[in-house]
Short mmCIF file of C-alpha atoms in Angstrom, two decimals:
data_model
loop_
_atom_site.label_atom_id
_atom_site.label_comp_id
_atom_site.label_asym_id
_atom_site.label_seq_id
_atom_site.Cartn_x
_atom_site.Cartn_y
_atom_site.Cartn_z
CA MET A 7 -194.80 149.17 101.72
CA PHE A 8 -193.84 145.66 102.73
CA GLN A 9 -195.00 143.96 105.87
CA PRO A 10 -192.38 142.55 108.26
CA SER A 11 -193.94 139.11 107.83
CA SER A 12 -192.84 139.17 104.16
CA ILE A 13 -189.19 139.27 105.19
CA PRO A 14 -187.56 135.92 105.92
CA SER A 15 -186.54 135.35 109.52
CA PRO A 16 -182.85 136.00 110.31
CA ALA A 17 -182.89 132.68 112.21
CA GLN A 18 -183.50 130.74 108.99
CA PRO A 19 -180.58 128.71 107.60
CA PRO A 20 -178.33 130.52 105.10
CA GLU A 21 -179.45 130.65 101.50
CA PRO A 22 -177.55 128.42 99.04
CA ASP A 23 -175.19 130.25 96.68
CA ASP A 24 -177.55 129.83 93.73
CA ALA A 25 -180.79 130.77 95.55
CA PRO A 26 -182.80 133.61 94.01
CA LEU A 27 -183.12 136.77 96.07
CA HIS A 28 -186.48 137.55 97.65
CA ILE A 29 -187.94 140.53 95.75
CA LEU A 30 -190.11 142.72 97.97
CA TRP A 31 -190.99 145.46 95.45
CA ARG A 32 -190.37 146.15 91.79
CA ASP A 33 -191.61 148.79 89.40
CA GLU A 34 -190.11 150.34 86.27
CA HIS A 35 -187.62 152.40 88.32
CA LEU A 36 -186.69 150.51 91.50
CA VAL A 37 -186.37 147.08 93.00
CA ALA A 38 -186.24 146.28 96.73
CA VAL A 39 -184.78 142.94 97.79
CA TYR A 40 -184.12 141.12 101.02
CA LYS A 41 -180.35 140.74 101.60
CA PRO A 42 -179.59 137.67 103.68
CA ALA A 43 -176.88 137.87 106.34
CA GLY A 44 -173.55 136.63 105.03
CA TRP A 45 -173.98 138.06 101.53
CA LEU A 46 -171.92 140.99 100.23
CA VAL A 47 -173.74 143.71 98.28
CA HIS A 48 -170.93 143.77 95.67
CA ARG A 49 -167.44 142.38 95.13
CA THR A 50 -164.68 143.86 97.25
CA GLY A 51 -161.04 143.16 97.84
CA LEU A 52 -161.72 143.21 101.57
CA ASP A 53 -163.40 139.79 101.34
CA ALA A 54 -161.84 138.21 98.26
CA HIS A 55 -162.98 134.66 99.12
CA GLU A 56 -166.72 135.45 99.20
CA THR A 57 -168.87 133.99 96.42
CA ARG A 58 -172.33 135.45 97.15
CA PHE A 59 -173.03 138.95 95.86
CA VAL A 60 -176.43 140.62 95.82
CA LEU A 61 -175.59 142.84 92.84
CA GLN A 62 -174.55 139.99 90.53
CA THR A 63 -177.27 137.62 91.70
CA LEU A 64 -179.96 140.25 91.14
CA ARG A 65 -178.57 141.15 87.70
CA ASP A 66 -178.71 137.49 86.73
CA GLN A 67 -182.15 137.02 88.26
CA LEU A 68 -183.72 140.06 86.55
CA GLY A 69 -181.71 139.89 83.34
CA CYS A 70 -180.81 143.58 83.47
CA HIS A 71 -178.31 145.99 84.98
CA VAL A 72 -179.05 147.22 88.50
CA TYR A 73 -177.56 150.21 90.32
CA PRO A 74 -176.97 149.96 94.08
CA ALA A 75 -178.18 152.95 96.10
CA HIS A 76 -176.78 151.92 99.48
CA ARG A 77 -175.17 148.97 101.23
CA LEU A 78 -175.64 146.76 104.24
CA ASP A 79 -172.76 145.06 106.05
CA LYS A 80 -172.04 141.43 105.19
CA GLY A 81 -173.33 140.16 108.53
CA THR A 82 -176.52 142.23 108.32
CA CYS A 83 -179.76 141.08 106.79
CA GLY A 84 -182.34 143.58 105.58
CA VAL A 85 -183.85 145.47 102.68
CA LEU A 86 -181.74 146.88 99.84
CA VAL A 87 -183.09 149.30 97.25
CA MET A 88 -181.56 149.33 93.79
CA ALA A 89 -182.33 151.42 90.73
CA LEU A 90 -183.15 149.81 87.40
CA HIS A 91 -181.80 152.62 85.19
CA ALA A 92 -179.28 155.45 85.39
CA GLN A 93 -181.83 158.26 85.90
CA ALA A 94 -183.43 156.42 88.83
CA ALA A 95 -179.96 155.77 90.30
CA GLN A 96 -179.11 159.48 90.09
CA ARG A 97 -182.40 160.54 91.70
CA LEU A 98 -182.11 157.89 94.40
CA GLY A 99 -178.57 159.03 95.19
CA GLN A 100 -179.80 162.62 95.47
CA ALA A 101 -182.63 161.55 97.77
CA PHE A 102 -180.20 159.71 100.07
CA ALA A 103 -177.72 162.63 100.04
CA GLY A 104 -180.47 165.18 100.71
CA GLN A 105 -181.93 163.07 103.51
CA GLU A 106 -185.29 162.97 101.71
CA MET A 107 -185.63 159.32 102.65
CA ARG A 108 -186.30 157.91 106.06
CA LYS A 109 -184.43 154.76 107.02
CA GLN A 110 -185.33 152.64 109.99
CA TYR A 111 -183.03 150.09 111.59
CA LEU A 112 -184.31 147.33 113.83
CA ALA A 113 -181.95 145.01 115.66
CA LEU A 114 -182.33 141.67 117.35
CA VAL A 115 -179.66 141.10 119.96
CA ARG A 116 -178.85 138.51 122.56
CA GLY A 117 -176.57 138.57 125.55
CA TRP A 118 -175.17 141.76 126.96
#
């Protein structure tokens, strides 16, 4: 399990387009990365002008195909888990669907 101190602060300046993603965990089945705010998880027609995508950046960074298990909104920073092969992706999808995983959301807010 990662420690909160290993996650970059949301108050830090945005990452450049070619910055590598911060890998929090990797084994032969899964990889967990920190998704900075402002990045899309994958390409979408809803935001056709965006140039920063976690999926493509991580594929390029690791040199292998990755399978997204869930998403975070563009404006949200946080941890994303991706599978490194089809079997792991299937099992991860089943775990999410069967609520075998516990997710925790923490929010920093200001104002009302």
